[in-house]
XYZ file of C-alpha atoms in Angstrom:
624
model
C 44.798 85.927 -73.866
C 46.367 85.009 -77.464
C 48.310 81.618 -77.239
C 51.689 82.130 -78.241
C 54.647 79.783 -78.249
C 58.528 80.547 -78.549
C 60.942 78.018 -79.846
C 65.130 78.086 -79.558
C 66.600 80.187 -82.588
C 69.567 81.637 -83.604
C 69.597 85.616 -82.858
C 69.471 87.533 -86.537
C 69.608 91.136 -87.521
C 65.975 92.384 -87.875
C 65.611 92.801 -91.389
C 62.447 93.202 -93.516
C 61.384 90.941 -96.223
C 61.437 91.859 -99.616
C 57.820 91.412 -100.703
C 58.884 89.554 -104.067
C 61.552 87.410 -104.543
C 63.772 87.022 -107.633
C 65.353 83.606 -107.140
C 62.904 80.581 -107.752
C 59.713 81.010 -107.248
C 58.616 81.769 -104.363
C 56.256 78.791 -102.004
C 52.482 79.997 -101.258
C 52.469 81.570 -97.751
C 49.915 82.063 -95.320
C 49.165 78.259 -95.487
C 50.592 74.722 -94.639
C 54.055 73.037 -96.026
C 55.101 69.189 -96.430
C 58.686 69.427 -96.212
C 60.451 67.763 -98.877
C 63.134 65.559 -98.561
C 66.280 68.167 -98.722
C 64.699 70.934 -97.480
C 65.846 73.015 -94.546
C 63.923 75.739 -92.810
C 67.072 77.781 -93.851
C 66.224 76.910 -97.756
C 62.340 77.192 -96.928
C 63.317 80.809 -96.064
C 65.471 82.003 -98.272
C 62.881 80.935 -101.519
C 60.077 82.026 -99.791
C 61.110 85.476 -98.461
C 64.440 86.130 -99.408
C 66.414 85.768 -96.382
C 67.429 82.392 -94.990
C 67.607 83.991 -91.456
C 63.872 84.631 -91.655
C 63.757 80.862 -90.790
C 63.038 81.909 -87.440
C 59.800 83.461 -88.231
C 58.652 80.122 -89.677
C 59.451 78.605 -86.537
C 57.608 81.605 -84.565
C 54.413 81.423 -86.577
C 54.184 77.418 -86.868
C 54.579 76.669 -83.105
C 52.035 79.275 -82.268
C 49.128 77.622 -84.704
C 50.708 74.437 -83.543
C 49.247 74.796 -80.249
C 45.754 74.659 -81.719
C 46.292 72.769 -85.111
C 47.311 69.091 -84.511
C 48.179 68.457 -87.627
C 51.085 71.123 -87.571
C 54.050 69.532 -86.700
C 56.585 71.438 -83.563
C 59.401 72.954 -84.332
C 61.472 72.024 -81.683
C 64.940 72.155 -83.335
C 65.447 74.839 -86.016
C 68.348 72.797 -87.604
C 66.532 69.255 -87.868
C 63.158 68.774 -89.899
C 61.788 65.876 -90.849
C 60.620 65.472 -94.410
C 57.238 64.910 -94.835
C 56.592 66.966 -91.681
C 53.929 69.412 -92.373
C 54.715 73.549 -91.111
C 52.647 76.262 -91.470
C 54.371 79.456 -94.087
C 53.589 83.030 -92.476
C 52.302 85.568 -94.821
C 55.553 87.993 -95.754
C 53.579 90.895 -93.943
C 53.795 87.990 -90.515
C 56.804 87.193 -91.315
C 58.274 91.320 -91.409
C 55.946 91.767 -88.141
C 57.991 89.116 -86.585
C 61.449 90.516 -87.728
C 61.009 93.824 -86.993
C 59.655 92.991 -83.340
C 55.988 94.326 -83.663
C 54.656 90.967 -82.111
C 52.355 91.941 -79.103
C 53.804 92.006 -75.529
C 52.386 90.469 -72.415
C 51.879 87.486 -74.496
C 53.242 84.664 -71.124
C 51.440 83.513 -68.406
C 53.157 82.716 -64.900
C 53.028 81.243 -62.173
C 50.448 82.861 -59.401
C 53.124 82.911 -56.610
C 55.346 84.937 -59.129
C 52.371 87.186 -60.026
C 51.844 88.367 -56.613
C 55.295 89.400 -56.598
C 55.399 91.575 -60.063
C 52.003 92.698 -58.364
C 53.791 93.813 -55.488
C 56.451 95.494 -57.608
C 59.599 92.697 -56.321
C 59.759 91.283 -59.605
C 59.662 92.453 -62.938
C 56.805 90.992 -65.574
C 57.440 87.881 -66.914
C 57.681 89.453 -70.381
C 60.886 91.406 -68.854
C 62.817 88.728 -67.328
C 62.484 86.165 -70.160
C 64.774 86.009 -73.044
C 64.126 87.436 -76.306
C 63.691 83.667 -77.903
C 62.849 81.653 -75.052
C 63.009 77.859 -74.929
C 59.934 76.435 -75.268
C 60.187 72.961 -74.031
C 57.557 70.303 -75.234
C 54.615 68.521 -73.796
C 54.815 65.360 -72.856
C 51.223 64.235 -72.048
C 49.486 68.437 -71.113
C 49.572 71.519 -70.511
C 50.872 71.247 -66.604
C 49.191 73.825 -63.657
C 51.232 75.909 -61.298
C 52.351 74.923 -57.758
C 53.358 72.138 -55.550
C 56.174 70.459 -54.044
C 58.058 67.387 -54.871
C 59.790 65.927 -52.333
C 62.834 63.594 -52.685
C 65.340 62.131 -50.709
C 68.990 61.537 -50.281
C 71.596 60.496 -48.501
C 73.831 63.400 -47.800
C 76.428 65.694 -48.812
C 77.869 62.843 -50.852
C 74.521 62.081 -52.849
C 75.132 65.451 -54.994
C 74.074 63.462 -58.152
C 70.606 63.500 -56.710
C 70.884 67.229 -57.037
C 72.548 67.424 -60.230
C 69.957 65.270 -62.517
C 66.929 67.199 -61.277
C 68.570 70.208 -62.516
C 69.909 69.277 -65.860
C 70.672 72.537 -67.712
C 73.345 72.633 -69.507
C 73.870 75.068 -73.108
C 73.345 72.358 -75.384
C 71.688 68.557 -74.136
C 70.827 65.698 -75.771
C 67.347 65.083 -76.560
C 65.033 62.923 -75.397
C 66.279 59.838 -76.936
C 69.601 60.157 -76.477
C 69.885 59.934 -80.454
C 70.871 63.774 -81.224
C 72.314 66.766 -79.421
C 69.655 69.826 -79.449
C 70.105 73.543 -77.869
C 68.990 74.134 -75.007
C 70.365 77.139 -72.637
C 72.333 78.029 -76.005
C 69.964 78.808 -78.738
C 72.013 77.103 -81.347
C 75.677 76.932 -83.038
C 77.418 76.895 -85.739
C 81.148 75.028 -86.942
C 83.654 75.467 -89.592
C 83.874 73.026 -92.337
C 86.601 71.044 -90.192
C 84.970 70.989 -86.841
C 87.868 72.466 -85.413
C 85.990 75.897 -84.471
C 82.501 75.865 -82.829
C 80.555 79.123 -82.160
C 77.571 78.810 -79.207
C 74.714 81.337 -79.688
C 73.066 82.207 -76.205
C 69.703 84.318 -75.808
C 69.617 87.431 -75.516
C 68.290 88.444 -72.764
C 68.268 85.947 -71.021
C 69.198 85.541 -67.221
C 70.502 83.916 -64.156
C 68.028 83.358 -61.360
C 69.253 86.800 -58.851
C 67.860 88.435 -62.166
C 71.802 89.009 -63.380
C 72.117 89.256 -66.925
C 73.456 85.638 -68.646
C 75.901 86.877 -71.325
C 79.491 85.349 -72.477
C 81.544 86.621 -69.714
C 79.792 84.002 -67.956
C 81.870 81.713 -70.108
C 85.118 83.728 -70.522
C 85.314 84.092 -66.626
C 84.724 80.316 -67.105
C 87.524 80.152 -68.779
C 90.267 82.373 -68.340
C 89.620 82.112 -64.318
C 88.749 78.489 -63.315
C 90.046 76.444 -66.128
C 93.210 78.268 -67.034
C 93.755 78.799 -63.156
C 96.257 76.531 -62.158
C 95.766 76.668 -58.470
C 91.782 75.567 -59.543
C 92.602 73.207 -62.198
C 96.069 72.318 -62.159
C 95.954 69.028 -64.382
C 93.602 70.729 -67.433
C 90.286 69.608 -68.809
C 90.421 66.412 -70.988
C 87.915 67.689 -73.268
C 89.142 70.687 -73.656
C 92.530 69.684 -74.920
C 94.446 69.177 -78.186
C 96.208 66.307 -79.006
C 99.559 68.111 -78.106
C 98.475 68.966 -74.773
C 97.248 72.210 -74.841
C 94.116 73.731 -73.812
C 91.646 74.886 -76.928
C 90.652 78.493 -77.041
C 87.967 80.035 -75.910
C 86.761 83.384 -77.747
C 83.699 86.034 -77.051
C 82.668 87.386 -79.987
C 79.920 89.428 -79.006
C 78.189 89.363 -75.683
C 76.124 86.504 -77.072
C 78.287 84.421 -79.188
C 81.545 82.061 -78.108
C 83.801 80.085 -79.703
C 85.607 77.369 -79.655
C 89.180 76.595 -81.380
C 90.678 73.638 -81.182
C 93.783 72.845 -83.075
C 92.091 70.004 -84.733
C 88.856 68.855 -85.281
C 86.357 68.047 -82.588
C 83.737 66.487 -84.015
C 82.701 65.010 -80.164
C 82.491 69.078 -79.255
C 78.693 69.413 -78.831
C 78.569 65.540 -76.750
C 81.072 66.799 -74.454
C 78.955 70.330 -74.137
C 75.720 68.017 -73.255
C 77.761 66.738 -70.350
C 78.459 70.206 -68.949
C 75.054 71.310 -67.098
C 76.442 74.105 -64.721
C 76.189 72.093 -61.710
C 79.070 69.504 -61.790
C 80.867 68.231 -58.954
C 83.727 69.355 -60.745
C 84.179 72.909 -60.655
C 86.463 72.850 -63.962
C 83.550 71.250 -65.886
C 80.906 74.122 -65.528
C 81.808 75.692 -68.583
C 79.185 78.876 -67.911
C 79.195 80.462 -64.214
C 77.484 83.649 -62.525
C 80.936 85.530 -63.188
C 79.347 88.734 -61.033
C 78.535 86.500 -58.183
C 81.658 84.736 -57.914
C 84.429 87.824 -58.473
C 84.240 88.001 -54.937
C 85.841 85.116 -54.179
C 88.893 85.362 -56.911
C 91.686 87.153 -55.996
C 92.320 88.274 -59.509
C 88.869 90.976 -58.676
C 88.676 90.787 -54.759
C 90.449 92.884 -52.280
C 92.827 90.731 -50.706
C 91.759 91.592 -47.293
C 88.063 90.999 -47.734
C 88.724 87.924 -49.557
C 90.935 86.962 -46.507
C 88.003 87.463 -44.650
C 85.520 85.657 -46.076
C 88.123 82.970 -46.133
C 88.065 83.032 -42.355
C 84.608 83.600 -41.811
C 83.610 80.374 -43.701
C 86.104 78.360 -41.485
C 88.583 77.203 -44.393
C 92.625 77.890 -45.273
C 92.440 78.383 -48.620
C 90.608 81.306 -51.155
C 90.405 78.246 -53.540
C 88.283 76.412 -50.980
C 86.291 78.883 -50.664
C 85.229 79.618 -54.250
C 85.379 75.738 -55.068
C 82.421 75.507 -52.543
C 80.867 79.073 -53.599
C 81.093 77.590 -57.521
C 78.541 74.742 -56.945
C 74.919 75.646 -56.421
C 74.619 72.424 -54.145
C 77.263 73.345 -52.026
C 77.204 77.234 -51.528
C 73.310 77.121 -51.377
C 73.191 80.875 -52.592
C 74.837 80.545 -56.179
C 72.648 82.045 -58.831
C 71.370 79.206 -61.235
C 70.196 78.692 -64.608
C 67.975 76.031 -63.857
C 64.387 75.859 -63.583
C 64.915 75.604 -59.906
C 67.447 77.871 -57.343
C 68.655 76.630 -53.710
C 66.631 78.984 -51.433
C 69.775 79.414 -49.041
C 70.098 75.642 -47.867
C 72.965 73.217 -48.756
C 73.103 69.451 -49.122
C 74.981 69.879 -45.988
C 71.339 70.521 -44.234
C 68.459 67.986 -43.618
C 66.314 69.053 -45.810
C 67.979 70.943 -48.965
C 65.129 72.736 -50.662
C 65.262 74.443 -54.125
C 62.682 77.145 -55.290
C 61.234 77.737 -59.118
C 63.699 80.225 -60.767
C 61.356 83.627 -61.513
C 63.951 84.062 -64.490
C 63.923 80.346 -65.811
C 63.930 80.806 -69.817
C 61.904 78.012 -70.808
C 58.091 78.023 -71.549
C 56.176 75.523 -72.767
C 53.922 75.822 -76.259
C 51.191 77.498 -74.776
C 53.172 80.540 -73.247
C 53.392 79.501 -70.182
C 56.929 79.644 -68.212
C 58.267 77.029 -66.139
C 58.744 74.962 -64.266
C 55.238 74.314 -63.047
C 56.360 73.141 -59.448
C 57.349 75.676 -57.347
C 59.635 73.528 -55.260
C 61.770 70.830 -54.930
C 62.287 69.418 -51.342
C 65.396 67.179 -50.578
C 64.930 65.187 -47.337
C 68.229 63.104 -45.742
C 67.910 60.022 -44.942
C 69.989 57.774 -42.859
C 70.378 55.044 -45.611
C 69.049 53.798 -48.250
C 66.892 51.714 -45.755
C 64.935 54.409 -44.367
C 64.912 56.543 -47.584
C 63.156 53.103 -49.005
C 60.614 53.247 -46.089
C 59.982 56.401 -46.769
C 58.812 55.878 -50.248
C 56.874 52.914 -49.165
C 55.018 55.188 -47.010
C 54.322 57.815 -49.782
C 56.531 60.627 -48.482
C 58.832 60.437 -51.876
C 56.582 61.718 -54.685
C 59.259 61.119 -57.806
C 62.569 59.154 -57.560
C 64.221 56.308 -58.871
C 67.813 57.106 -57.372
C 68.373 54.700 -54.455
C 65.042 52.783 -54.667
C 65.824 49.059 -53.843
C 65.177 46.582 -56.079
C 64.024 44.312 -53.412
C 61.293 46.262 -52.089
C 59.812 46.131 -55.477
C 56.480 43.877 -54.104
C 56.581 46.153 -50.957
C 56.007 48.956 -53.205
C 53.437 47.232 -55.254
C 51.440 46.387 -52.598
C 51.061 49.872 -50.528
C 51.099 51.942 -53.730
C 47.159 52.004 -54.107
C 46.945 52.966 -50.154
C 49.585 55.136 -50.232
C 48.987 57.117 -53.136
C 52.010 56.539 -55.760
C 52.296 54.300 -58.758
C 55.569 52.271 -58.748
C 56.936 51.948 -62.893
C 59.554 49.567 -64.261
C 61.849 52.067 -66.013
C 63.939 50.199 -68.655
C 67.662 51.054 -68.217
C 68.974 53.800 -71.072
C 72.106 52.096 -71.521
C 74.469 49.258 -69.823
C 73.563 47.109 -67.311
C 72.854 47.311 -63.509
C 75.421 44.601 -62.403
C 78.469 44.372 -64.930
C 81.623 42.136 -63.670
C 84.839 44.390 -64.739
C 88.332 42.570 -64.592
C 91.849 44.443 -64.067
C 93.898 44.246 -67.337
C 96.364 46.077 -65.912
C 96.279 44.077 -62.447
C 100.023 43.994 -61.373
C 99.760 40.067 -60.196
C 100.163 36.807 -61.907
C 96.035 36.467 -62.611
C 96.403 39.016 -65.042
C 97.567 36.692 -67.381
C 94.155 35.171 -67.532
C 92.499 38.452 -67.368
C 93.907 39.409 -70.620
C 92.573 36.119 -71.914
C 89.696 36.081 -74.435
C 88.499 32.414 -73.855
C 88.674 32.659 -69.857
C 86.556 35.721 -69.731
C 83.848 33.737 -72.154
C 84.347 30.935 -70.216
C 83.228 32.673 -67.233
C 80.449 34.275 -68.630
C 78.838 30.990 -69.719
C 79.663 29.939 -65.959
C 77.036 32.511 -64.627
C 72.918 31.662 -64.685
C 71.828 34.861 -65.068
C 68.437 33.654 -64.920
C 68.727 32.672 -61.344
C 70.245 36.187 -60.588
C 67.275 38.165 -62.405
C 65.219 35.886 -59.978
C 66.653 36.232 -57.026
C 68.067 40.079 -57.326
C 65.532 41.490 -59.654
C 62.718 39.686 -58.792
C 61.987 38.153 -62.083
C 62.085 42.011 -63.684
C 63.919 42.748 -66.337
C 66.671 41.385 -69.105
C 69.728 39.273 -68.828
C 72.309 40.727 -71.156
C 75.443 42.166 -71.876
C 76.224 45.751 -71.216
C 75.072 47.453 -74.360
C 72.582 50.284 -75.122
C 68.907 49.278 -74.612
C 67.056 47.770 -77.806
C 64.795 51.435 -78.178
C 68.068 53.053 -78.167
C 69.770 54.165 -81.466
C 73.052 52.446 -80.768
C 71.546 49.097 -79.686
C 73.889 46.751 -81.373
C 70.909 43.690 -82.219
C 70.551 40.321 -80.389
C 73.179 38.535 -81.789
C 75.993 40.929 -79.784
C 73.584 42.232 -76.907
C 72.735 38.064 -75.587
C 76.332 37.171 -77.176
C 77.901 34.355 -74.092
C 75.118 35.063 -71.662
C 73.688 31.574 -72.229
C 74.042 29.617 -68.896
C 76.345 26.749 -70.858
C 78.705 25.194 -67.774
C 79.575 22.475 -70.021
C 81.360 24.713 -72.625
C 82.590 26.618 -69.701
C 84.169 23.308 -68.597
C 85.361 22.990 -71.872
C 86.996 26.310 -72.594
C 88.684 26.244 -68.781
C 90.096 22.914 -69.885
C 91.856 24.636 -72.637
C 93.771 27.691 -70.619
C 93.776 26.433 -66.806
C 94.000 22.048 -67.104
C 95.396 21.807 -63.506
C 93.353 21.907 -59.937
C 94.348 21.732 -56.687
C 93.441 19.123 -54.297
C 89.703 20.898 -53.470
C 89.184 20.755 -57.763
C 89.984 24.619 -58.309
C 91.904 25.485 -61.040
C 95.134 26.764 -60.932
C 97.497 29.365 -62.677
C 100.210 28.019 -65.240
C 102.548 28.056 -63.342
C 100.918 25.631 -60.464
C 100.359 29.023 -58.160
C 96.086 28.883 -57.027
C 93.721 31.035 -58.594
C 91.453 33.289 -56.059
C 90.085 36.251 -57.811
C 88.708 38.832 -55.487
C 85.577 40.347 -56.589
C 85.626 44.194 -55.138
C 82.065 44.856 -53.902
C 80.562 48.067 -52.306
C 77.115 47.535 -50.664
C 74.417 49.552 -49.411
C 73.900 50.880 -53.204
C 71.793 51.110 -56.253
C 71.254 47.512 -56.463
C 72.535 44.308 -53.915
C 75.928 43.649 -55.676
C 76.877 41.882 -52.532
C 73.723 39.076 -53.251
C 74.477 38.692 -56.829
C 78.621 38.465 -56.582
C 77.664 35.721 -53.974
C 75.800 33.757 -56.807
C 78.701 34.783 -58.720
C 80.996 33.353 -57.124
C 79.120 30.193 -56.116
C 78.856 29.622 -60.318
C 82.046 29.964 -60.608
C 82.562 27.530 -58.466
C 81.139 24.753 -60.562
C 83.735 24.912 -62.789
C 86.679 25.241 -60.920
C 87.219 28.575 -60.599
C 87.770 30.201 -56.721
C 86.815 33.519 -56.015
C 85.307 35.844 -52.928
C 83.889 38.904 -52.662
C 85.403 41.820 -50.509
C 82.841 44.388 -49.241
C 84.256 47.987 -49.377
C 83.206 51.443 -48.641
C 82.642 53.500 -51.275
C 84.671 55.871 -51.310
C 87.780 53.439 -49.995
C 86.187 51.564 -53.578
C 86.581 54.864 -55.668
C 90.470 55.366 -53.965
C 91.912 51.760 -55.077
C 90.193 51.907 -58.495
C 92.189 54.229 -60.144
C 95.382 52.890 -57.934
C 95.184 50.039 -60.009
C 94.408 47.698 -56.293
C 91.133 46.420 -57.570
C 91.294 42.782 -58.960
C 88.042 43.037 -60.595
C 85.108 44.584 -59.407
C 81.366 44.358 -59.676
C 79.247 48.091 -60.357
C 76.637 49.941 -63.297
C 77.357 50.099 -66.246
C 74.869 52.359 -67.258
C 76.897 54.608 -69.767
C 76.906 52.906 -73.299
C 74.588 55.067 -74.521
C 76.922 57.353 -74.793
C 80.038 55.790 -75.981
C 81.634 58.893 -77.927
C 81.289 60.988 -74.473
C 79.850 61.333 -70.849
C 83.139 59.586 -69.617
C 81.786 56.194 -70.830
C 82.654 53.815 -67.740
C 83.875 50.938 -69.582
C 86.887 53.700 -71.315
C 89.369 53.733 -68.866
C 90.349 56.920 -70.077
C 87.178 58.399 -68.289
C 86.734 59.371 -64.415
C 85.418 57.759 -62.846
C 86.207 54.446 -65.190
C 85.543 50.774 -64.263
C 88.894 49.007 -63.573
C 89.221 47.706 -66.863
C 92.799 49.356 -67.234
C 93.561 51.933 -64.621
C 96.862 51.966 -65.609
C 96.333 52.877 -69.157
C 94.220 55.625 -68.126
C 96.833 57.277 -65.816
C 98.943 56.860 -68.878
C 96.529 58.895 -71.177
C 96.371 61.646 -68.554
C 100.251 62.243 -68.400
């Protein structure tokens, strides 16, 4: 069977080529290109054949000798190529072939479970139920095979993000190194000169996993019926938002194009569309939505009576209950997806919460072949993290670094070879995994030294974070502040990533002298105005790394120098109410979000949700 390969592209009228050109001269075809240095595949076209759209047959023909040429370079982004890159130029007779859609069917391969079923006549061929340009996603290491299981674990109905990162599809994401925003469920865009208007290209043809057709209602039901729904969301979307208050526009202009108005530019538009991946927790964020599947539960299409009914049935008060939990995949366990996997009928609510390969998935990888590979993906619940840890010690967890303990790093070391698994230090994308966050808008006295420059130093030279990476990360890993890792495009260099992490008590001594001169009769320091000092360190334990262990050390650092503190254990979720009530002195969690510091709700911005409790306050302020 011929190898073929699809990449993302921008739909285009089919138009033949004019066999001669009478521009510049035209570029020898039917052979390989370096790019040059302001070259786009949009210029490559339009000199070569004519027609800047016909980029897309350049990206059809070069991914498909790709696959067998090494020294052909993938297309994986129509809009970015790097000079000095080298593409192969179709012949102008391959390039019409592939613009007037004479390009052989039954080109795909799928997987055999899938087969029997188009064998059996319950599913259509794979050439049917992918898109007209599918998204051919790259290979990492090889070509994978078909089938399997991988089984994970979680925690319960409250461990949703366990869900959501496995599933990832969102119209646009960023790439793999965080460094660029590339199309993804969307086959590309387009803005005007301002960045105030944004139009997203989807595939034609493409569709959800029931076998429903994906088109721009999806997005205008979005829209019109969850966002501007005030009984759904009745505070608005930040991101969606002018600076006056009100909400941008959202536009179809053909079953496969939207766009975006805002009243002034948004040049953070496509960032905040890489956060949106159709399975938030927030039902307001899922920007696209199997509008046929969920008219049923919206009374603006549903009889009244029936959707009274189903209110009843499912045990709630409220229609907006009900489609709230219908909305999210995870939760309604029979929501049509667009992700490479579909829950089969199960819930996070259940034990095990199982989700299937999607027969209608739209991505294939260079050789033709659709995906995903696996044809399942098994949630178990556990307990706690303690027996979801056990578990992966034992072998039962075959991919997950989500709730893995730190501490049972040699326990994992030593039973991998018996057990089957490899166990690989990941290096964190962004942030660090134990950040200490103080209240600036903390309503007692303390704030006062909160807001202080020279305190907060001071007590960062107070901490040995070398004694902490011993005992908490068993010797693994990198004491620094909370800034993008150093592979990462907006690592800021040494000099601010290791700026006051040197364990220095002596100029910690020094600096405390300077704001807080006065102790008590046990040699803490006091507030100005002779009232003690005791700052309470909010903790929540049982989580992605022991917080409790290293506040201790924390606090027992402090210490040396005067300076009183304590931790106070919390629940989680009692953790998540006080932050944004402004009740959380300071607090230790993550940071792990400063590789994206222009979206993703950044933790340290207090404008986000959730935000650390750097200023609460300020961030109910911005939400007024």
């Amino acid at each position: 069977m011929k190898r073929l390969s699809y990449l993302l592209c921008l739909l285009l009228l089919a138009l033949l080529i004019p066999a001669t050109v009478a521009a510049a001269p035209p570029l020898q075809t039917g052979r390989n290109y370096t790019v040059q240095a302001d070259d786009t595949l949009g210029k490559i076209a339009e000199k070569q054949y004519g027609d800047p759209l016909a980029f897309t047959a350049i990206v059809y023909y070069n991914n498909l000798k790709a696959t067998e040429d090494d020294s052909l370079t993938l297309i994986e982004d129509p809009n970015v190529v790097e000079p000095g890159s080298t593409i192969y130029l179709p012949t102008v007779e391959e390039a019409n072939s592939y613009l007037i859609g004479n390009i052989p069917g039954g080109v795909y391969n799928e997987a055999p479970i899938l087969a029997e079923m188009v064998a059996a006549g319950e599913l259509p061929s794979v050439d049917e139920r992918l898109p007209d340009n599918p998204l051919i996603i790259p290979v990492v290491e090889e070509i994978g095979q078909y089938g399997g299981v991988l089984n994970r674990g979680f925690t319960g109905p409250s461990d949703h993000n366990n869900y959501t990162r496995v599933v990832y599809d969102a119209l646009v994401r960023y790439s793999p190194t965080g460094a660029e925003v590339i199309p993804h469920i969307a086959s590309g865009w387009e803005s005007n000169t301002d960045f105030s208007e944004w139009t997203v290209r989807l595939r034609p043809g493409a569709k959800w996993s029931d076998g429903a057709p994906f088109t721009a209602d999806d997005i205008m039901f979005w829209y019109n019926d969850i966002l501007l729904n005030e009984e759904l969301t009745p505070s608005g979307l930040t991101w969606m938002k002018n600076p006056d208050g009100t909400t941008a526009t959202v536009e179809k202009l053909s079953d496969y194009a939207v766009k975006w108005a805002f009243a002034t530019p948004n040049t953070a538009f496509l960032l905040d569309l890489a956060n949106k991946d159709g399975a938030d927790a927030a039902i307001s964020n899922l920007v696209f939505v199997p509008a046929h599947y969920l008219k049923q539960f919206h009374p603006t299409y549903a009889d009244q009576a029936e959707l009274e009914a189903k209110v009843a049935e499912a045990g709630l008060n409220t229609w907006t209950e009900l489609f709230s939990r219908e909305a999210l995949p995870h939760l309604s366990g029979k929501r049509p997806s667009m992700a490479a996997w579909a829950p089969d009928g199960t819930s996070v609510s259940d034990p095990i919460f199982t989700l299937k390969r999607n027969p209608y998935y739209i991505g294939v990888d260079p050789a033709g072949n659709q995906l995903p590979y696996i044809d399942e993906v098994r949630f178990t619940q556990y307990l706690d993290r303690k027996t979801l840890n056990l578990a992966a010690v034992e072998g039962k967890i075959d991919m997950q670094g989500r709730h893995i303990d730190m501490n049972n790093y040699p326990v994992l070391v030593q039973n991998a070879e018996a057990n089957g698994y490899r166990v690989i230090t990941w290096p964190a994308f962004g942030g660090s995994e134990a950040v200490v966050m103080f209240n600036q808008t903390w309503a007692g006295p303390e704030v006062e030294m909160f807001r202080n420059k020279d305190f907060r130093i001071a007590l960062s030279y107070a901490i040995d974070r070398e004694a902490i990476k011993q005992l908490a990360f068993l010797g693994v890993g990198e004491a620094r502040q909370g800034v993008p890792a150093p592979f990462h495009p907006y690592y800021p260099g040494d000099e601010y990533a290791f700026k006051y992490t040197e364990h220095n008590p002596d100029m910690a001594n020094q600096m405390l002298d300077e704001v807080l001169p006065n102790k008590d009769a046990n040699g803490f320091r006091t507030l100005p105005d002779g009232s003690p000092l005791d700052i309470e360190l909010g903790v929540v334990p049982e989580q992605f790394v022991d917080w409790p262990s290293i506040g201790q050390l924390i606090v027992e650092d402090w210490a040396e120098v005067g300076i009183k503190a304590h931790i106070e254990l919390r629940e989680r979720t009692l953790h998540f109410a006080m932050r944004p009530a402004n009740e959380l002195m300071a607090e230790i969690w993550n940071e792990d979000t400063t590789g994206f510091p222009f979206s993703g709700q950044p933790k340290f911005d207090p404008r986000s949700d959730p935000a650390l409790c750097f200023a609460p306050l300020y961030g109910k302020v911005v939400h007024q």
